[in-house]
Tab-separated table of C-alpha atoms in Angstrom:
chain	number	residue	atom	x	y	z
I	1	UNK	CA	37.798	-11.536	7.369
I	2	UNK	CA	35.760	-9.992	10.212
I	3	UNK	CA	34.550	-6.946	8.239
I	4	UNK	CA	31.761	-8.726	6.270
I	5	UNK	CA	30.210	-9.776	9.593
I	6	UNK	CA	30.301	-6.283	11.184
I	7	UNK	CA	26.751	-5.411	10.179
I	8	UNK	CA	26.749	-2.007	11.891
I	9	UNK	CA	29.596	-0.966	9.590
I	10	UNK	CA	27.703	-1.289	6.308
I	11	UNK	CA	24.016	-1.644	7.235
I	12	UNK	CA	21.460	0.785	5.849
I	13	UNK	CA	19.703	3.029	8.339
I	14	UNK	CA	16.375	1.187	8.165
I	15	UNK	CA	18.132	-2.108	9.001
I	16	UNK	CA	19.368	-0.914	12.398
I	17	UNK	CA	17.089	-0.983	15.452
I	18	UNK	CA	16.108	2.460	16.786
I	19	UNK	CA	17.302	3.450	20.214
I	20	UNK	CA	14.921	3.826	23.121
I	21	UNK	CA	12.643	1.664	25.221
I	22	UNK	CA	10.543	-0.330	22.764
I	23	UNK	CA	8.773	-3.681	22.793
I	24	UNK	CA	8.280	-4.227	19.040
I	25	UNK	CA	10.442	-3.044	16.143
I	26	UNK	CA	8.674	-3.227	12.785
I	27	UNK	CA	10.842	-3.162	9.659
I	28	UNK	CA	8.537	-2.365	6.725
I	29	UNK	CA	9.918	-2.306	3.227
I	30	UNK	CA	9.432	-3.194	-0.394
I	31	UNK	CA	10.458	-6.501	-1.932
I	32	UNK	CA	14.221	-6.953	-1.640
I	33	UNK	CA	14.681	-3.937	0.653
I	34	UNK	CA	16.873	-5.924	3.068
I	35	UNK	CA	14.264	-6.781	5.707
I	36	UNK	CA	15.341	-10.401	6.156
I	37	UNK	CA	18.955	-9.401	6.667
I	38	UNK	CA	17.876	-6.849	9.269
I	39	UNK	CA	15.979	-9.521	11.197
I	40	UNK	CA	18.782	-12.084	11.015
I	41	UNK	CA	21.389	-9.578	12.187
I	42	UNK	CA	19.138	-8.430	15.024
I	43	UNK	CA	18.874	-12.027	16.249
I	44	UNK	CA	22.655	-12.305	16.131
I	45	UNK	CA	23.023	-9.100	18.142
I	46	UNK	CA	20.653	-10.458	20.809
I	47	UNK	CA	22.173	-13.921	21.297
I	48	UNK	CA	25.906	-13.340	20.759
I	49	UNK	CA	28.310	-12.176	23.447
I	50	UNK	CA	31.701	-10.480	23.177
I	51	UNK	CA	33.365	-13.868	22.546
I	52	UNK	CA	31.806	-16.951	20.918
I	53	UNK	CA	31.241	-18.687	24.262
I	54	UNK	CA	30.085	-15.589	26.156
I	55	UNK	CA	26.342	-15.204	26.858
I	56	UNK	CA	24.362	-12.576	25.018
I	57	UNK	CA	21.324	-10.576	26.007
I	58	UNK	CA	18.932	-13.351	24.968
I	59	UNK	CA	19.066	-17.096	25.593
I	60	UNK	CA	15.666	-18.311	24.338
I	61	UNK	CA	14.489	-16.897	21.004
I	62	UNK	CA	11.467	-17.653	18.825
I	63	UNK	CA	11.618	-17.574	15.028
I	64	UNK	CA	8.141	-17.394	13.466
I	65	UNK	CA	7.207	-17.442	9.802
I	66	UNK	CA	4.027	-18.346	7.974
I	67	UNK	CA	5.001	-22.033	7.896
I	68	UNK	CA	7.796	-24.111	9.399
I	69	UNK	CA	9.275	-24.660	5.948
I	70	UNK	CA	9.313	-20.944	5.162
I	71	UNK	CA	10.806	-20.128	8.555
I	72	UNK	CA	13.591	-22.655	8.016
I	73	UNK	CA	14.248	-21.887	4.344
I	74	UNK	CA	14.178	-18.073	4.627
I	75	UNK	CA	15.012	-17.092	8.184
I	76	UNK	CA	17.542	-19.852	8.940
I	77	UNK	CA	19.015	-21.110	5.636
I	78	UNK	CA	18.169	-18.244	3.298
I	79	UNK	CA	20.790	-16.111	1.522
I	80	UNK	CA	20.133	-13.382	4.093
I	81	UNK	CA	19.240	-15.776	6.903
I	82	UNK	CA	20.929	-16.384	10.227
I	83	UNK	CA	23.417	-19.031	9.073
I	84	UNK	CA	24.604	-16.940	6.124
I	85	UNK	CA	25.096	-13.918	8.388
I	86	UNK	CA	27.043	-15.696	11.096
I	87	UNK	CA	30.866	-15.883	11.195
I	88	UNK	CA	32.270	-19.424	11.387
I	89	UNK	CA	33.190	-19.258	15.078
I	90	UNK	CA	29.700	-18.080	16.072
I	91	UNK	CA	27.584	-20.005	13.581
I	92	UNK	CA	24.785	-21.911	15.307
I	93	UNK	CA	24.055	-25.579	14.710
I	94	UNK	CA	20.766	-26.463	13.026
I	95	UNK	CA	19.083	-29.313	14.888
I	96	UNK	CA	16.506	-30.480	12.369
I	97	UNK	CA	14.681	-32.996	14.578
I	98	UNK	CA	14.124	-30.363	17.261
I	99	UNK	CA	13.525	-27.512	14.767
I	100	UNK	CA	15.937	-25.159	16.478
I	101	UNK	CA	19.285	-23.374	16.269
I	102	UNK	CA	21.894	-23.901	19.011
I	103	UNK	CA	24.699	-21.337	19.385
I	104	UNK	CA	28.170	-22.095	20.817
I	105	UNK	CA	27.257	-20.073	23.938
I	106	UNK	CA	24.135	-22.189	24.574
I	107	UNK	CA	21.562	-19.736	23.202
I	108	UNK	CA	18.618	-21.374	21.421
I	109	UNK	CA	16.212	-20.165	18.732
I	110	UNK	CA	13.149	-22.347	18.137
I	111	UNK	CA	11.253	-22.397	14.828
I	112	UNK	CA	7.463	-22.009	14.744
I	113	UNK	CA	4.665	-21.737	12.199
I	114	UNK	CA	2.051	-18.984	12.358
I	115	UNK	CA	-0.427	-21.614	11.123
I	116	UNK	CA	-0.160	-23.245	14.568
I	117	UNK	CA	-0.541	-20.520	17.212
I	118	UNK	CA	-1.182	-23.113	19.928
I	119	UNK	CA	2.425	-24.308	19.608
I	120	UNK	CA	3.422	-21.027	21.264
I	121	UNK	CA	1.258	-21.657	24.310
I	122	UNK	CA	3.820	-23.648	26.336
I	123	UNK	CA	7.312	-22.205	25.620
I	124	UNK	CA	8.672	-18.926	26.938
I	125	UNK	CA	11.175	-16.534	25.365
I	126	UNK	CA	13.229	-13.412	25.924
I	127	UNK	CA	13.099	-12.350	22.270
I	128	UNK	CA	11.526	-13.186	18.904
I	129	UNK	CA	11.895	-12.528	15.194
I	130	UNK	CA	8.665	-12.530	13.195
I	131	UNK	CA	8.816	-12.545	9.373
I	132	UNK	CA	6.118	-11.465	6.852
I	133	UNK	CA	3.478	-11.147	9.540
I	134	UNK	CA	1.148	-9.218	7.202
I	135	UNK	CA	0.454	-12.338	5.123
I	136	UNK	CA	-0.204	-14.734	8.005
I	137	UNK	CA	-3.698	-16.252	7.757
I	138	UNK	CA	-3.895	-16.580	11.542
I	139	UNK	CA	-1.815	-13.533	12.275
I	140	UNK	CA	-3.780	-12.088	15.178
I	141	UNK	CA	-3.930	-15.442	17.006
I	142	UNK	CA	-0.229	-16.171	16.522
I	143	UNK	CA	0.765	-12.662	17.597
I	144	UNK	CA	-1.353	-12.876	20.756
I	145	UNK	CA	0.146	-16.229	21.722
I	146	UNK	CA	3.647	-14.833	21.184
I	147	UNK	CA	2.968	-11.905	23.516
I	148	UNK	CA	2.105	-14.283	26.341
I	149	UNK	CA	5.299	-16.276	25.632
I	150	UNK	CA	7.620	-13.228	25.740
I	151	UNK	CA	8.074	-13.309	29.502
I	152	UNK	CA	11.772	-14.002	30.124
I	153	UNK	CA	14.539	-11.493	30.833
I	154	UNK	CA	14.332	-7.849	31.792
I	155	UNK	CA	13.000	-6.509	28.490
I	156	UNK	CA	11.820	-9.099	25.959
I	157	UNK	CA	11.600	-7.620	22.467
I	158	UNK	CA	10.371	-8.717	19.056
I	159	UNK	CA	11.571	-7.749	15.576
I	160	UNK	CA	8.885	-7.825	12.849
I	161	UNK	CA	10.059	-7.811	9.224
I	162	UNK	CA	7.287	-7.522	6.662
I	163	UNK	CA	6.079	-6.102	3.415
I	164	UNK	CA	3.084	-4.038	4.542
I	165	UNK	CA	-0.506	-5.046	3.942
I	166	UNK	CA	-3.627	-3.480	5.353
I	167	UNK	CA	-4.385	-6.141	7.940
I	168	UNK	CA	-5.659	-5.558	11.428
I	169	UNK	CA	-2.831	-7.251	13.306
I	170	UNK	CA	-0.136	-5.109	11.649
I	171	UNK	CA	-2.099	-1.884	12.040
I	172	UNK	CA	-2.680	-2.684	15.698
I	173	UNK	CA	1.034	-3.282	16.309
I	174	UNK	CA	1.965	-0.016	14.613
I	175	UNK	CA	-0.508	1.916	16.766
I	176	UNK	CA	0.895	0.532	20.025
I	177	UNK	CA	2.948	3.119	21.983
I	178	UNK	CA	5.648	0.491	22.602
I	179	UNK	CA	6.260	0.006	18.856
I	180	UNK	CA	8.951	1.658	16.737
I	181	UNK	CA	9.164	1.314	12.959
I	182	UNK	CA	11.668	1.790	10.173
I	183	UNK	CA	10.846	1.834	6.484
I	184	UNK	CA	12.567	1.589	3.113
I	185	UNK	CA	11.601	1.051	-0.520
I	186	UNK	CA	13.097	-1.648	-2.737
I	187	UNK	CA	15.230	1.035	-4.374
I	188	UNK	CA	17.182	1.534	-1.130
I	189	UNK	CA	18.846	-1.864	-1.580
I	190	UNK	CA	19.499	-1.612	-5.324
I	191	UNK	CA	23.230	-2.247	-4.854
I	192	UNK	CA	22.391	-5.826	-3.842
I	193	UNK	CA	19.680	-6.476	-6.437
I	194	UNK	CA	19.856	-7.426	-10.103
I	195	UNK	CA	19.380	-4.333	-12.247
I	196	UNK	CA	17.080	-6.288	-14.556
I	197	UNK	CA	14.819	-7.096	-11.592
I	198	UNK	CA	14.439	-3.438	-10.652
I	199	UNK	CA	13.881	-2.371	-14.232
I	200	UNK	CA	11.194	-4.974	-14.784
I	201	UNK	CA	9.198	-4.476	-11.593
I	202	UNK	CA	9.364	-0.692	-11.876
I	203	UNK	CA	8.213	-0.892	-15.486
I	204	UNK	CA	5.280	-3.099	-14.542
I	205	UNK	CA	4.242	-1.686	-11.193
I	206	UNK	CA	5.513	1.900	-10.779
I	207	UNK	CA	2.662	4.340	-10.285
I	208	UNK	CA	0.217	1.687	-9.036
I	209	UNK	CA	-1.163	0.875	-5.597
I	210	UNK	CA	0.437	-2.565	-5.821
I	211	UNK	CA	3.743	-0.878	-6.584
I	212	UNK	CA	3.410	1.447	-3.615
I	213	UNK	CA	2.883	-1.564	-1.360
I	214	UNK	CA	5.349	-4.048	-2.829
I	215	UNK	CA	8.097	-1.657	-4.028
I	216	UNK	CA	7.792	1.411	-1.808
I	217	UNK	CA	6.764	-0.531	1.290
I	218	UNK	CA	3.850	1.803	2.022
I	219	UNK	CA	1.030	0.547	4.223
I	220	UNK	CA	-2.100	1.144	2.152
I	221	UNK	CA	-5.561	1.345	3.626
I	222	UNK	CA	-8.568	-0.487	2.225
I	223	UNK	CA	-11.499	0.420	4.444
I	224	UNK	CA	-13.969	-2.262	5.404
I	225	UNK	CA	-16.911	-1.982	3.045
I	226	UNK	CA	-15.029	0.291	0.640
I	227	UNK	CA	-16.719	0.973	-2.703
I	228	UNK	CA	-13.429	0.185	-4.474
I	229	UNK	CA	-10.665	-2.278	-3.593
I	230	UNK	CA	-7.017	-2.488	-4.587
I	231	UNK	CA	-7.689	-5.792	-6.360
I	232	UNK	CA	-10.538	-4.276	-8.395
I	233	UNK	CA	-8.409	-1.333	-9.510
I	234	UNK	CA	-5.427	-3.510	-10.404
I	235	UNK	CA	-7.655	-5.837	-12.442
I	236	UNK	CA	-8.638	-3.012	-14.787
I	237	UNK	CA	-5.320	-1.207	-15.198
I	238	UNK	CA	-3.978	-0.465	-18.683
I	239	UNK	CA	-0.522	0.644	-19.800
I	240	UNK	CA	-1.697	2.536	-22.872
I	241	UNK	CA	-4.950	4.432	-23.217
I	242	UNK	CA	-7.320	3.153	-25.886
I	243	UNK	CA	-8.605	5.679	-28.387
I	244	UNK	CA	-11.397	7.750	-26.855
I	245	UNK	CA	-14.120	9.853	-28.422
I	246	UNK	CA	-14.591	12.424	-25.679
I	247	UNK	CA	-12.405	13.727	-22.868
I	248	UNK	CA	-13.480	15.921	-19.965
I	249	UNK	CA	-11.617	17.447	-17.047
I	250	UNK	CA	-13.610	17.425	-13.803
I	251	UNK	CA	-12.849	19.923	-11.052
I	252	UNK	CA	-13.852	19.835	-7.385
I	253	UNK	CA	-12.779	23.289	-6.081
I	254	UNK	CA	-11.540	23.635	-2.498
I	255	UNK	CA	-13.289	25.717	0.132
I	256	UNK	CA	-10.132	27.793	0.692
I	257	UNK	CA	-6.637	28.428	-0.648
I	258	UNK	CA	-4.560	28.757	2.538
I	259	UNK	CA	-1.616	26.385	3.186
I	260	UNK	CA	-2.995	23.065	4.363
I	261	UNK	CA	-6.361	23.694	2.732
I	262	UNK	CA	-8.211	20.894	0.987
I	263	UNK	CA	-6.970	19.847	-2.394
I	264	UNK	CA	-8.567	20.998	-5.607
I	265	UNK	CA	-9.494	17.704	-7.235
I	266	UNK	CA	-8.700	17.718	-10.963
I	267	UNK	CA	-9.212	14.441	-12.839
I	268	UNK	CA	-9.086	13.732	-16.587
I	269	UNK	CA	-11.311	10.978	-18.007
I	270	UNK	CA	-11.980	9.812	-21.566
I	271	UNK	CA	-14.747	7.629	-22.964
I	272	UNK	CA	-15.223	5.254	-25.888
I	273	UNK	CA	-18.820	5.984	-26.913
I	274	UNK	CA	-19.470	3.132	-29.325
I	275	UNK	CA	-22.983	1.721	-29.461
I	276	UNK	CA	-25.573	2.362	-26.773
I	277	UNK	CA	-24.442	4.150	-23.546
I	278	UNK	CA	-24.690	0.922	-21.563
I	279	UNK	CA	-21.796	-0.451	-23.649
I	280	UNK	CA	-19.494	2.549	-23.340
I	281	UNK	CA	-16.055	2.230	-21.726
I	282	UNK	CA	-14.089	4.904	-19.879
I	283	UNK	CA	-10.434	5.341	-18.950
I	284	UNK	CA	-9.059	7.597	-16.211
I	285	UNK	CA	-6.150	9.376	-17.859
I	286	UNK	CA	-4.623	11.702	-15.264
I	287	UNK	CA	-4.947	12.978	-11.719
I	288	UNK	CA	-3.861	16.633	-11.939
I	289	UNK	CA	-4.983	17.557	-8.415
I	290	UNK	CA	-3.295	20.533	-6.722
I	291	UNK	CA	-3.249	21.543	-3.057
I	292	UNK	CA	-3.141	24.966	-1.449
I	293	UNK	CA	-3.341	26.731	-4.804
I	294	UNK	CA	-4.976	30.117	-5.253
I	295	UNK	CA	-8.216	30.197	-7.268
I	296	UNK	CA	-6.222	31.395	-10.262
I	297	UNK	CA	-3.719	28.578	-9.635
I	298	UNK	CA	-6.189	25.703	-9.625
I	299	UNK	CA	-8.127	27.185	-12.550
I	300	UNK	CA	-4.895	27.406	-14.553
I	301	UNK	CA	-4.015	23.794	-13.611
I	302	UNK	CA	-7.410	22.571	-14.808
I	303	UNK	CA	-7.159	24.400	-18.127
I	304	UNK	CA	-3.594	23.118	-18.620
I	305	UNK	CA	-4.922	19.566	-18.150
I	306	UNK	CA	-7.554	20.267	-20.817
I	307	UNK	CA	-4.848	21.343	-23.239
I	308	UNK	CA	-2.674	18.283	-22.527
I	309	UNK	CA	-5.502	15.887	-23.309
I	310	UNK	CA	-7.425	17.939	-25.874
I	311	UNK	CA	-10.485	17.821	-23.602
I	312	UNK	CA	-13.752	19.238	-24.810
I	313	UNK	CA	-14.918	20.836	-21.565
I	314	UNK	CA	-14.553	21.346	-17.829
I	315	UNK	CA	-17.077	19.715	-15.501
I	316	UNK	CA	-17.043	21.841	-12.346
I	317	UNK	CA	-18.832	21.386	-9.026
I	318	UNK	CA	-20.225	24.781	-7.963
I	319	UNK	CA	-21.551	23.988	-4.466
I	320	UNK	CA	-18.794	25.911	-2.726
I	321	UNK	CA	-18.719	29.038	-4.849
I	322	UNK	CA	-21.692	29.143	-7.218
I	323	UNK	CA	-21.227	31.515	-10.140
I	324	UNK	CA	-17.932	32.684	-8.641
I	325	UNK	CA	-16.297	29.351	-9.591
I	326	UNK	CA	-17.116	29.798	-13.262
I	327	UNK	CA	-16.025	33.430	-13.031
I	328	UNK	CA	-12.601	32.418	-11.680
I	329	UNK	CA	-12.106	30.000	-14.568
I	330	UNK	CA	-13.241	32.567	-17.144
I	331	UNK	CA	-10.568	34.950	-15.903
I	332	UNK	CA	-7.980	32.408	-17.067
I	333	UNK	CA	-9.769	31.421	-20.285
I	334	UNK	CA	-12.857	33.495	-21.243
I	335	UNK	CA	-14.176	30.960	-23.764
I	336	UNK	CA	-13.494	27.614	-22.082
I	337	UNK	CA	-16.599	25.345	-22.218
I	338	UNK	CA	-17.892	24.709	-18.676
I	339	UNK	CA	-20.550	22.325	-17.399
I	340	UNK	CA	-21.542	23.392	-13.882
I	341	UNK	CA	-22.796	20.593	-11.626
I	342	UNK	CA	-24.446	20.921	-8.232
I	343	UNK	CA	-24.362	18.182	-5.596
I	344	UNK	CA	-27.800	17.406	-4.215
I	345	UNK	CA	-26.758	14.131	-2.532
I	346	UNK	CA	-23.909	13.129	-0.236
I	347	UNK	CA	-20.507	12.098	-1.526
I	348	UNK	CA	-21.030	8.387	-0.867
I	349	UNK	CA	-24.431	8.346	-2.562
I	350	UNK	CA	-22.949	10.040	-5.637
I	351	UNK	CA	-20.010	7.604	-5.683
I	352	UNK	CA	-22.019	4.365	-5.517
I	353	UNK	CA	-23.279	4.315	-9.154
I	354	UNK	CA	-19.760	5.190	-10.330
I	355	UNK	CA	-18.327	2.293	-8.290
I	356	UNK	CA	-20.868	0.045	-10.037
I	357	UNK	CA	-19.293	0.963	-13.382
I	358	UNK	CA	-15.978	-0.421	-12.101
I	359	UNK	CA	-17.633	-3.640	-10.938
I	360	UNK	CA	-19.039	-4.025	-14.457
I	361	UNK	CA	-15.511	-3.708	-15.865
I	362	UNK	CA	-16.380	-0.520	-17.748
I	363	UNK	CA	-13.694	1.786	-16.294
I	364	UNK	CA	-9.918	1.327	-16.484
I	365	UNK	CA	-6.986	3.310	-15.084
I	366	UNK	CA	-3.669	4.378	-16.512
I	367	UNK	CA	-0.664	4.222	-14.203
I	368	UNK	CA	0.284	7.141	-11.978
I	369	UNK	CA	-3.051	7.464	-10.151
I	370	UNK	CA	-1.930	6.086	-6.788
I	371	UNK	CA	-3.117	9.000	-4.635
I	372	UNK	CA	-6.515	9.023	-6.301
I	373	UNK	CA	-6.757	5.259	-5.813
I	374	UNK	CA	-5.807	5.621	-2.137
I	375	UNK	CA	-8.835	7.877	-1.638
I	376	UNK	CA	-11.066	5.520	-3.615
I	377	UNK	CA	-10.198	2.610	-1.317
I	378	UNK	CA	-11.219	4.706	1.711
I	379	UNK	CA	-14.637	5.677	0.339
I	380	UNK	CA	-17.431	3.545	1.803
I	381	UNK	CA	-21.207	3.638	1.620
I	382	UNK	CA	-21.059	5.313	5.050
I	383	UNK	CA	-18.753	8.078	3.853
I	384	UNK	CA	-15.025	8.779	3.577
I	385	UNK	CA	-12.784	7.026	6.124
I	386	UNK	CA	-9.690	9.094	5.377
I	387	UNK	CA	-8.515	12.484	6.563
I	388	UNK	CA	-9.843	15.688	5.039
I	389	UNK	CA	-12.110	15.692	2.019
I	390	UNK	CA	-11.968	13.153	-0.856
I	391	UNK	CA	-11.585	15.866	-3.500
I	392	UNK	CA	-9.890	13.560	-6.011
I	393	UNK	CA	-12.730	11.039	-5.760
I	394	UNK	CA	-15.310	13.823	-6.085
I	395	UNK	CA	-13.704	15.014	-9.315
I	396	UNK	CA	-13.569	11.439	-10.622
I	397	UNK	CA	-17.253	10.936	-9.825
I	398	UNK	CA	-18.281	14.121	-11.648
I	399	UNK	CA	-16.240	13.182	-14.723
I	400	UNK	CA	-17.740	9.684	-14.965
I	401	UNK	CA	-21.202	11.033	-14.233
I	402	UNK	CA	-20.926	13.409	-17.174
I	403	UNK	CA	-19.417	10.860	-19.549
I	404	UNK	CA	-21.184	7.622	-18.572
I	405	UNK	CA	-24.114	7.954	-16.168
I	406	UNK	CA	-25.917	10.996	-17.556
I	407	UNK	CA	-25.945	9.643	-21.150
I	408	UNK	CA	-27.367	6.340	-19.871
I	409	UNK	CA	-30.090	8.154	-17.936
I	410	UNK	CA	-31.039	10.251	-20.959
I	411	UNK	CA	-30.995	7.335	-23.420
I	412	UNK	CA	-34.294	5.738	-24.269
I	413	UNK	CA	-34.931	2.797	-26.542
I	414	UNK	CA	-36.975	3.856	-29.601
I	415	UNK	CA	-40.570	2.835	-29.311
I	416	UNK	CA	-41.763	0.547	-32.169
I	417	UNK	CA	-45.398	1.100	-32.947
I	418	UNK	CA	-47.490	-1.560	-34.632
I	419	UNK	CA	-48.912	-0.471	-38.000
């Protein structure tokens, strides 16, 4: 009967606290990855002693969720909560009027709401479990108040279990030298999840930024003032490409081909050119970007993308190599149609009119463009906030410039002359 309660025996690696001297342990994971169970079992490990009546490492714990109801229903009474994880002889008593758990050895865990940070101003604790911090509306305030309250014992610690979101409080915790983190996707806990659930969410969200956050548990960045947002991209996603009239493959060649060199951005875009250019719609079909490839390698990858999508031409930025870029491509395919483009403005300035097309709802994305979308959400009017060069975004911009912006600039309404 004891085996089901020996968590160390069957826990997954990301559910066990790392060794070492840490203040905060952050468990980041996708939906259903086992984060709640990890937090509940960590609380048990802190408050329980060798025997039910023996003292544990902690005597005064804080349990904090977004609301009191959520803290109680998920962290205390949930299927993976503290009561469900505890063996009968160590199961704490829930004292509803005092909003706390009382263990047989006298240890106490009080329930708090992140909506009321001031409630943490008076009490003091030697440990805390914080759940879904990334969605707290007053997260920074509640976290700060908790830090002042963690002042009992020799080494007060806090366990944070959350699906990641790009919020300042979580990013600040992860950057702290006293923080350790473990991570797991939803897939890691598939043995304990309904197969129909996994099939459905993977069908709907695999290959999207939302899927990377909610299923893979990846912390995605959306820079302040970014030209694109995750919400904007998700709002215009399509599962099947509409019929398009023209397809181009845009290429942003790298400055070098050594290992670790910038990527060669290769993006495929199609357009529905019905009516006047201002009514046209585009769809981003594929991100075929390669990294560290030789000139022959990236040229071959670009031409292969053309063949897959029956594209009519390559749109190639020639700032880095001039005529040499076209020459490299011609060595792979001597007759491939090439439109050479030269950047006269900065990357952000070129990207702004393309971002406007998205705001107008005129560009959609197929699935599988997560890395391109990551770069897009780091491109601001000030420049690129990410590491390296935004080669994928550059290729996207050139493709949409050729298909959407240039035709609009060249189009003129016919002049009607009075007879």
